[in-house]
Amino acid sequence: QKEVEQNSGPLSVPEGAIASLNCTYSDRGSQSFFWYRQYSGKSPELIMSIYSNGDKEDGRFTAQLNKASQYVSLLIRDSQPSDSATYLCAVNPLTGTASKLTFGTGTRLQVTL
Amino acid sequence: DGGITQSPKYLFRKEGQNVTLSCEQNLNHDAMYWYRQDPGQGLRLIYYSQIVNDFQKGDIAEGYSVSREKKESFPLTVTSAQKNPTAFYLCASREEGRYSPLHFGNGTRLTVT
């Protein structure tokens, strides 16, 4: 089982709709979770971080964390064509050094006109 | 502006040659990282350093070497022993602590023929 799993997609949503991206992780003791957006050919940029169970909202983005079920999700409201990118989930596991984030392989999102 | 500078953006080398990728940060972060990204495989950790003059192997260190003589600099050498060196290389840094995100440079795309 991979440490961090994401559906590779592509996930296709129409402009204005809600995009829902999911991520599961294997280390039950993981304490911090991050979502990065990566445009083709560019480096990842941080869009959300979450540490506690529940929802965290920032503009059109909402991160949701459920530690009991070991999943974290990202909702993008009012999706725009500029949201089309690959979204990477990163987890800071409890095991091993605190310095190592583990990344999923990413979900490619396509927002259609 | 604070950030991470990677150079060059594109690098072309012949097989059998060593090549060094530069990474400089002015964020005053203690920890620095090198990741490799191949299509469909997400980010894989090559080496990381939590303090000057100390570094640890990541998941795919074979064929690579690093140094950390200054807090601001963490160069990566891709040696001729690396069997498949063509990839997108990302340097990152973060503050110490489980809740700190990674900040990425713009990446270096290495092509070896």
PDB file of C-alpha atoms in Angstrom:
ATOM      1  CA  GLN A   1       0.000   0.000   0.000  1.00  0.00           C
ATOM      2  CA  LYS A   2       1.341   3.429  -0.946  1.00  0.00           C
ATOM      3  CA  GLU A   3       1.843   5.866   1.914  1.00  0.00           C
ATOM      4  CA  VAL A   4      -0.192   8.608   0.217  1.00  0.00           C
ATOM      5  CA  GLU A   5      -2.708   7.746  -2.485  1.00  0.00           C
ATOM      6  CA  GLN A   6      -4.523   9.928  -4.944  1.00  0.00           C
ATOM      7  CA  ASN A   7      -6.608   9.169  -7.999  1.00  0.00           C
ATOM      8  CA  SER A   8      -4.507  10.246 -10.963  1.00  0.00           C
ATOM      9  CA  GLY A   9      -7.515  11.483 -12.957  1.00  0.00           C
ATOM     10  CA  PRO A  10      -8.066  13.394 -15.049  1.00  0.00           C
ATOM     11  CA  LEU A  11     -10.979  14.794 -13.090  1.00  0.00           C
ATOM     12  CA  SER A  12     -13.080  16.854 -15.453  1.00  0.00           C
ATOM     13  CA  VAL A  13     -15.530  19.460 -14.122  1.00  0.00           C
ATOM     14  CA  PRO A  14     -17.416  22.230 -15.906  1.00  0.00           C
ATOM     15  CA  GLU A  15     -16.597  25.855 -15.205  1.00  0.00           C
ATOM     16  CA  GLY A  16     -18.438  27.087 -12.114  1.00  0.00           C
ATOM     17  CA  ALA A  17     -18.843  23.632 -10.587  1.00  0.00           C
ATOM     18  CA  ILE A  18     -17.265  22.247  -7.401  1.00  0.00           C
ATOM     19  CA  ALA A  19     -14.164  20.100  -7.875  1.00  0.00           C
ATOM     20  CA  SER A  20     -13.537  17.505  -5.173  1.00  0.00           C
ATOM     21  CA  LEU A  21     -10.060  16.020  -4.829  1.00  0.00           C
ATOM     22  CA  ASN A  22      -9.322  13.207  -2.423  1.00  0.00           C
ATOM     23  CA  CYS A  23      -6.247  11.781  -0.737  1.00  0.00           C
ATOM     24  CA  THR A  24      -5.795   8.857   1.653  1.00  0.00           C
ATOM     25  CA  TYR A  25      -2.757   8.122   3.789  1.00  0.00           C
ATOM     26  CA  SER A  26      -1.481   5.080   5.622  1.00  0.00           C
ATOM     27  CA  ASP A  27       0.321   6.488   8.686  1.00  0.00           C
ATOM     28  CA  ARG A  28      -2.403   6.951  11.311  1.00  0.00           C
ATOM     29  CA  GLY A  29      -0.153   9.214  13.355  1.00  0.00           C
ATOM     30  CA  SER A  30       0.348  11.786  10.597  1.00  0.00           C
ATOM     31  CA  GLN A  31      -0.014  15.296  11.908  1.00  0.00           C
ATOM     32  CA  SER A  32       0.126  17.798   9.070  1.00  0.00           C
ATOM     33  CA  PHE A  33      -1.314  17.787   5.575  1.00  0.00           C
ATOM     34  CA  PHE A  34      -0.733  20.008   2.601  1.00  0.00           C
ATOM     35  CA  TRP A  35      -2.226  20.588  -0.827  1.00  0.00           C
ATOM     36  CA  TYR A  36      -0.022  21.854  -3.636  1.00  0.00           C
ATOM     37  CA  ARG A  37      -1.037  22.967  -7.109  1.00  0.00           C
ATOM     38  CA  GLN A  38       1.326  22.271  -9.990  1.00  0.00           C
ATOM     39  CA  TYR A  39       0.876  23.654 -13.470  1.00  0.00           C
ATOM     40  CA  SER A  40       2.442  21.714 -16.321  1.00  0.00           C
ATOM     41  CA  GLY A  41       6.187  22.312 -16.444  1.00  0.00           C
ATOM     42  CA  LYS A  42       6.179  24.403 -13.260  1.00  0.00           C
ATOM     43  CA  SER A  43       7.056  23.731  -9.638  1.00  0.00           C
ATOM     44  CA  PRO A  44       4.435  22.982  -6.959  1.00  0.00           C
ATOM     45  CA  GLU A  45       2.932  25.894  -5.054  1.00  0.00           C
ATOM     46  CA  LEU A  46       1.286  25.569  -1.650  1.00  0.00           C
ATOM     47  CA  ILE A  47      -2.429  26.338  -1.609  1.00  0.00           C
ATOM     48  CA  MET A  48      -3.673  24.838   1.665  1.00  0.00           C
ATOM     49  CA  SER A  49      -2.435  23.301   4.879  1.00  0.00           C
ATOM     50  CA  ILE A  50      -4.525  21.593   7.559  1.00  0.00           C
ATOM     51  CA  TYR A  51      -3.653  20.031  10.900  1.00  0.00           C
ATOM     52  CA  SER A  52      -6.920  19.435  12.796  1.00  0.00           C
ATOM     53  CA  ASN A  53     -10.012  17.397  11.982  1.00  0.00           C
ATOM     54  CA  GLY A  54     -12.693  19.350  10.193  1.00  0.00           C
ATOM     55  CA  ASP A  55     -12.780  21.983   7.489  1.00  0.00           C
ATOM     56  CA  LYS A  56     -10.479  24.868   6.711  1.00  0.00           C
ATOM     57  CA  GLU A  57     -11.566  27.467   4.186  1.00  0.00           C
ATOM     58  CA  ASP A  58      -9.478  29.946   2.210  1.00  0.00           C
ATOM     59  CA  GLY A  59     -11.302  31.768  -0.537  1.00  0.00           C
ATOM     60  CA  ARG A  60     -12.629  29.247  -3.055  1.00  0.00           C
ATOM     61  CA  PHE A  61     -10.619  26.436  -1.460  1.00  0.00           C
ATOM     62  CA  THR A  62     -11.705  24.217   1.425  1.00  0.00           C
ATOM     63  CA  ALA A  63      -9.524  21.503   2.900  1.00  0.00           C
ATOM     64  CA  GLN A  64     -11.207  18.732   4.875  1.00  0.00           C
ATOM     65  CA  LEU A  65      -9.428  16.358   7.233  1.00  0.00           C
ATOM     66  CA  ASN A  66     -10.744  13.165   8.792  1.00  0.00           C
ATOM     67  CA  LYS A  67      -7.995  11.492  10.796  1.00  0.00           C
ATOM     68  CA  ALA A  68     -10.166   8.559  11.877  1.00  0.00           C
ATOM     69  CA  SER A  69     -10.765   7.623   8.236  1.00  0.00           C
ATOM     70  CA  GLN A  70      -7.287   8.736   7.190  1.00  0.00           C
ATOM     71  CA  TYR A  71      -8.336  10.956   4.355  1.00  0.00           C
ATOM     72  CA  VAL A  72      -7.911  14.561   3.407  1.00  0.00           C
ATOM     73  CA  SER A  73      -9.758  16.304   0.629  1.00  0.00           C
ATOM     74  CA  LEU A  74      -9.690  19.588  -1.243  1.00  0.00           C
ATOM     75  CA  LEU A  75     -12.808  21.284  -2.558  1.00  0.00           C
ATOM     76  CA  ILE A  76     -12.573  24.007  -5.158  1.00  0.00           C
ATOM     77  CA  ARG A  77     -15.750  26.044  -5.498  1.00  0.00           C
ATOM     78  CA  ASP A  78     -16.688  27.970  -8.637  1.00  0.00           C
ATOM     79  CA  SER A  79     -13.990  26.156 -10.611  1.00  0.00           C
ATOM     80  CA  GLN A  80     -12.218  28.249 -13.237  1.00  0.00           C
ATOM     81  CA  PRO A  81     -10.193  27.167 -16.288  1.00  0.00           C
ATOM     82  CA  SER A  82      -7.134  28.589 -14.480  1.00  0.00           C
ATOM     83  CA  ASP A  83      -7.642  25.887 -11.828  1.00  0.00           C
ATOM     84  CA  SER A  84      -6.696  23.252 -14.408  1.00  0.00           C
ATOM     85  CA  ALA A  85      -3.531  21.737 -12.973  1.00  0.00           C
ATOM     86  CA  THR A  86      -2.241  18.734 -11.049  1.00  0.00           C
ATOM     87  CA  TYR A  87      -2.992  18.802  -7.328  1.00  0.00           C
ATOM     88  CA  LEU A  88      -0.511  17.097  -5.029  1.00  0.00           C
ATOM     89  CA  CYS A  89      -1.361  15.897  -1.534  1.00  0.00           C
ATOM     90  CA  ALA A  90       1.541  15.856   0.948  1.00  0.00           C
ATOM     91  CA  VAL A  91       1.574  14.307   4.407  1.00  0.00           C
ATOM     92  CA  ASN A  92       4.000  14.616   7.292  1.00  0.00           C
ATOM     93  CA  PRO A  93       4.009  11.087   8.752  1.00  0.00           C
ATOM     94  CA  LEU A  94       4.601  10.310  12.405  1.00  0.00           C
ATOM     95  CA  THR A  95       7.140   7.588  11.682  1.00  0.00           C
ATOM     96  CA  GLY A  96      10.624   8.581  10.674  1.00  0.00           C
ATOM     97  CA  THR A  97      12.082  12.035  10.840  1.00  0.00           C
ATOM     98  CA  ALA A  98       9.755  14.992  11.080  1.00  0.00           C
ATOM     99  CA  SER A  99      11.537  16.523   8.126  1.00  0.00           C
ATOM    100  CA  LYS A 100      10.227  14.198   5.439  1.00  0.00           C
ATOM    101  CA  LEU A 101       6.991  14.998   3.681  1.00  0.00           C
ATOM    102  CA  THR A 102       5.500  12.212   1.591  1.00  0.00           C
ATOM    103  CA  PHE A 103       3.715  13.128  -1.623  1.00  0.00           C
ATOM    104  CA  GLY A 104       0.969  11.448  -3.549  1.00  0.00           C
ATOM    105  CA  THR A 105       1.311  11.155  -7.316  1.00  0.00           C
ATOM    106  CA  GLY A 106      -1.238  13.915  -7.865  1.00  0.00           C
ATOM    107  CA  THR A 107      -4.686  14.315  -9.404  1.00  0.00           C
ATOM    108  CA  ARG A 108      -4.979  16.128 -12.715  1.00  0.00           C
ATOM    109  CA  LEU A 109      -7.931  18.501 -12.778  1.00  0.00           C
ATOM    110  CA  GLN A 110      -9.442  19.779 -16.019  1.00  0.00           C
ATOM    111  CA  VAL A 111     -11.980  22.587 -15.857  1.00  0.00           C
ATOM    112  CA  THR A 112     -13.973  22.737 -19.062  1.00  0.00           C
ATOM    113  CA  LEU A 113     -15.724  25.753 -20.564  1.00  0.00           C
TER     114      LEU A 113
ATOM    115  CA  ASP B   1      11.922  39.017  -2.021  1.00  0.00           C
ATOM    116  CA  GLY B   2      12.633  35.808  -0.148  1.00  0.00           C
ATOM    117  CA  GLY B   3      12.708  32.640  -2.152  1.00  0.00           C
ATOM    118  CA  ILE B   4      14.552  29.691  -3.597  1.00  0.00           C
ATOM    119  CA  THR B   5      16.601  30.082  -6.750  1.00  0.00           C
ATOM    120  CA  GLN B   6      17.469  27.099  -8.892  1.00  0.00           C
ATOM    121  CA  SER B   7      19.779  27.340 -11.850  1.00  0.00           C
ATOM    122  CA  PRO B   8      19.912  26.687 -14.669  1.00  0.00           C
ATOM    123  CA  LYS B   9      16.291  26.253 -15.736  1.00  0.00           C
ATOM    124  CA  TYR B  10      17.256  23.816 -18.517  1.00  0.00           C
ATOM    125  CA  LEU B  11      20.385  21.691 -18.642  1.00  0.00           C
ATOM    126  CA  PHE B  12      21.610  19.356 -21.373  1.00  0.00           C
ATOM    127  CA  ARG B  13      24.431  16.873 -20.893  1.00  0.00           C
ATOM    128  CA  LYS B  14      25.952  13.915 -22.620  1.00  0.00           C
ATOM    129  CA  GLU B  15      25.786  10.525 -20.985  1.00  0.00           C
ATOM    130  CA  GLY B  16      28.772   9.838 -18.751  1.00  0.00           C
ATOM    131  CA  GLN B  17      29.221  13.434 -17.599  1.00  0.00           C
ATOM    132  CA  ASN B  18      28.657  14.635 -14.060  1.00  0.00           C
ATOM    133  CA  VAL B  19      26.498  17.719 -13.701  1.00  0.00           C
ATOM    134  CA  THR B  20      25.800  20.014 -10.726  1.00  0.00           C
ATOM    135  CA  LEU B  21      22.452  21.721 -10.132  1.00  0.00           C
ATOM    136  CA  SER B  22      22.461  24.875  -8.059  1.00  0.00           C
ATOM    137  CA  CYS B  23      20.010  25.732  -5.267  1.00  0.00           C
ATOM    138  CA  GLU B  24      20.175  28.899  -3.172  1.00  0.00           C
ATOM    139  CA  GLN B  25      17.626  30.136  -0.609  1.00  0.00           C
ATOM    140  CA  ASN B  26      17.320  33.379   1.340  1.00  0.00           C
ATOM    141  CA  LEU B  27      14.420  32.292   3.550  1.00  0.00           C
ATOM    142  CA  ASN B  28      16.736  31.485   6.442  1.00  0.00           C
ATOM    143  CA  HIS B  29      15.400  27.922   6.510  1.00  0.00           C
ATOM    144  CA  ASP B  30      17.494  25.273   8.170  1.00  0.00           C
ATOM    145  CA  ALA B  31      16.176  22.327   6.147  1.00  0.00           C
ATOM    146  CA  MET B  32      16.690  21.878   2.425  1.00  0.00           C
ATOM    147  CA  TYR B  33      15.628  19.113   0.080  1.00  0.00           C
ATOM    148  CA  TRP B  34      16.103  17.737  -3.417  1.00  0.00           C
ATOM    149  CA  TYR B  35      13.269  15.966  -5.207  1.00  0.00           C
ATOM    150  CA  ARG B  36      13.074  14.355  -8.563  1.00  0.00           C
ATOM    151  CA  GLN B  37       9.860  14.294 -10.595  1.00  0.00           C
ATOM    152  CA  ASP B  38       9.145  11.945 -13.482  1.00  0.00           C
ATOM    153  CA  PRO B  39       5.839  11.816 -15.368  1.00  0.00           C
ATOM    154  CA  GLY B  40       3.216   9.890 -13.406  1.00  0.00           C
ATOM    155  CA  GLN B  41       5.494   9.212 -10.439  1.00  0.00           C
ATOM    156  CA  GLY B  42       5.025  12.231  -8.208  1.00  0.00           C
ATOM    157  CA  LEU B  43       7.901  13.634  -6.195  1.00  0.00           C
ATOM    158  CA  ARG B  44      10.656  11.370  -4.966  1.00  0.00           C
ATOM    159  CA  LEU B  45      13.124  12.494  -2.308  1.00  0.00           C
ATOM    160  CA  ILE B  46      16.803  12.310  -3.266  1.00  0.00           C
ATOM    161  CA  TYR B  47      18.632  13.964  -0.357  1.00  0.00           C
ATOM    162  CA  TYR B  48      17.811  16.325   2.464  1.00  0.00           C
ATOM    163  CA  SER B  49      19.748  18.384   4.959  1.00  0.00           C
ATOM    164  CA  GLN B  50      18.512  19.673   8.291  1.00  0.00           C
ATOM    165  CA  ILE B  51      21.644  21.590   9.220  1.00  0.00           C
ATOM    166  CA  VAL B  52      24.891  22.832   7.708  1.00  0.00           C
ATOM    167  CA  ASN B  53      27.513  20.130   7.106  1.00  0.00           C
ATOM    168  CA  ASP B  54      24.981  17.342   7.569  1.00  0.00           C
ATOM    169  CA  PHE B  55      22.683  15.582   5.107  1.00  0.00           C
ATOM    170  CA  GLN B  56      20.761  12.332   4.780  1.00  0.00           C
ATOM    171  CA  LYS B  57      19.853  10.061   1.892  1.00  0.00           C
ATOM    172  CA  GLY B  58      16.291  10.050   0.720  1.00  0.00           C
ATOM    173  CA  ASP B  59      14.487   7.289  -1.128  1.00  0.00           C
ATOM    174  CA  ILE B  60      16.482   7.431  -4.378  1.00  0.00           C
ATOM    175  CA  ALA B  61      19.979   8.695  -3.460  1.00  0.00           C
ATOM    176  CA  GLU B  62      21.976   6.296  -5.644  1.00  0.00           C
ATOM    177  CA  GLY B  63      23.891   8.148  -8.353  1.00  0.00           C
ATOM    178  CA  TYR B  64      23.549  11.533  -6.645  1.00  0.00           C
ATOM    179  CA  SER B  65      25.669  13.532  -4.221  1.00  0.00           C
ATOM    180  CA  VAL B  66      25.146  16.749  -2.273  1.00  0.00           C
ATOM    181  CA  SER B  67      26.983  19.162  -0.019  1.00  0.00           C
ATOM    182  CA  ARG B  68      25.790  21.677   2.554  1.00  0.00           C
ATOM    183  CA  GLU B  69      28.678  23.997   3.345  1.00  0.00           C
ATOM    184  CA  LYS B  70      26.463  27.054   3.809  1.00  0.00           C
ATOM    185  CA  LYS B  71      22.954  27.419   5.175  1.00  0.00           C
ATOM    186  CA  GLU B  72      21.822  29.131   1.971  1.00  0.00           C
ATOM    187  CA  SER B  73      23.177  26.613  -0.520  1.00  0.00           C
ATOM    188  CA  PHE B  74      22.463  22.947  -1.253  1.00  0.00           C
ATOM    189  CA  PRO B  75      23.902  21.905  -4.645  1.00  0.00           C
ATOM    190  CA  LEU B  76      23.070  18.518  -6.170  1.00  0.00           C
ATOM    191  CA  THR B  77      25.498  16.599  -8.362  1.00  0.00           C
ATOM    192  CA  VAL B  78      24.073  14.049 -10.758  1.00  0.00           C
ATOM    193  CA  THR B  79      26.861  11.582 -11.396  1.00  0.00           C
ATOM    194  CA  SER B  80      27.446   9.259 -14.316  1.00  0.00           C
ATOM    195  CA  ALA B  81      26.350   6.409 -12.034  1.00  0.00           C
ATOM    196  CA  GLN B  82      22.742   7.608 -12.143  1.00  0.00           C
ATOM    197  CA  LYS B  83      21.132   5.329 -14.710  1.00  0.00           C
ATOM    198  CA  ASN B  84      18.174   7.499 -15.743  1.00  0.00           C
ATOM    199  CA  PRO B  85      19.115  11.099 -14.957  1.00  0.00           C
ATOM    200  CA  THR B  86      16.692  12.833 -17.339  1.00  0.00           C
ATOM    201  CA  ALA B  87      14.030  14.375 -15.084  1.00  0.00           C
ATOM    202  CA  PHE B  88      12.661  17.535 -13.501  1.00  0.00           C
ATOM    203  CA  TYR B  89      14.639  18.365 -10.347  1.00  0.00           C
ATOM    204  CA  LEU B  90      13.093  20.403  -7.564  1.00  0.00           C
ATOM    205  CA  CYS B  91      14.857  22.018  -4.636  1.00  0.00           C
ATOM    206  CA  ALA B  92      12.839  22.930  -1.568  1.00  0.00           C
ATOM    207  CA  SER B  93      13.276  24.287   1.915  1.00  0.00           C
ATOM    208  CA  ARG B  94      11.223  24.555   5.078  1.00  0.00           C
ATOM    209  CA  GLU B  95      11.395  25.719   8.643  1.00  0.00           C
ATOM    210  CA  GLU B  96      11.875  22.911  11.145  1.00  0.00           C
ATOM    211  CA  GLY B  97       8.736  21.438  12.669  1.00  0.00           C
ATOM    212  CA  ARG B  98       5.969  19.044  11.670  1.00  0.00           C
ATOM    213  CA  TYR B  99       3.590  21.832  10.685  1.00  0.00           C
ATOM    214  CA  SER B 100       5.867  23.644   8.271  1.00  0.00           C
ATOM    215  CA  PRO B 101       5.205  23.356   4.539  1.00  0.00           C
ATOM    216  CA  LEU B 102       7.803  22.936   1.859  1.00  0.00           C
ATOM    217  CA  HIS B 103       8.660  25.908  -0.346  1.00  0.00           C
ATOM    218  CA  PHE B 104       9.884  25.023  -3.819  1.00  0.00           C
ATOM    219  CA  GLY B 105      12.240  26.587  -6.289  1.00  0.00           C
ATOM    220  CA  ASN B 106      11.296  26.815  -9.959  1.00  0.00           C
ATOM    221  CA  GLY B 107      13.063  23.599 -10.858  1.00  0.00           C
ATOM    222  CA  THR B 108      15.760  22.472 -13.272  1.00  0.00           C
ATOM    223  CA  ARG B 109      14.883  20.262 -16.213  1.00  0.00           C
ATOM    224  CA  LEU B 110      17.840  18.005 -16.961  1.00  0.00           C
ATOM    225  CA  THR B 111      18.125  16.141 -20.236  1.00  0.00           C
ATOM    226  CA  VAL B 112      20.899  13.597 -20.712  1.00  0.00           C
ATOM    227  CA  THR B 113      21.453  12.067 -24.147  1.00  0.00           C
TER     228      THR B 113
END
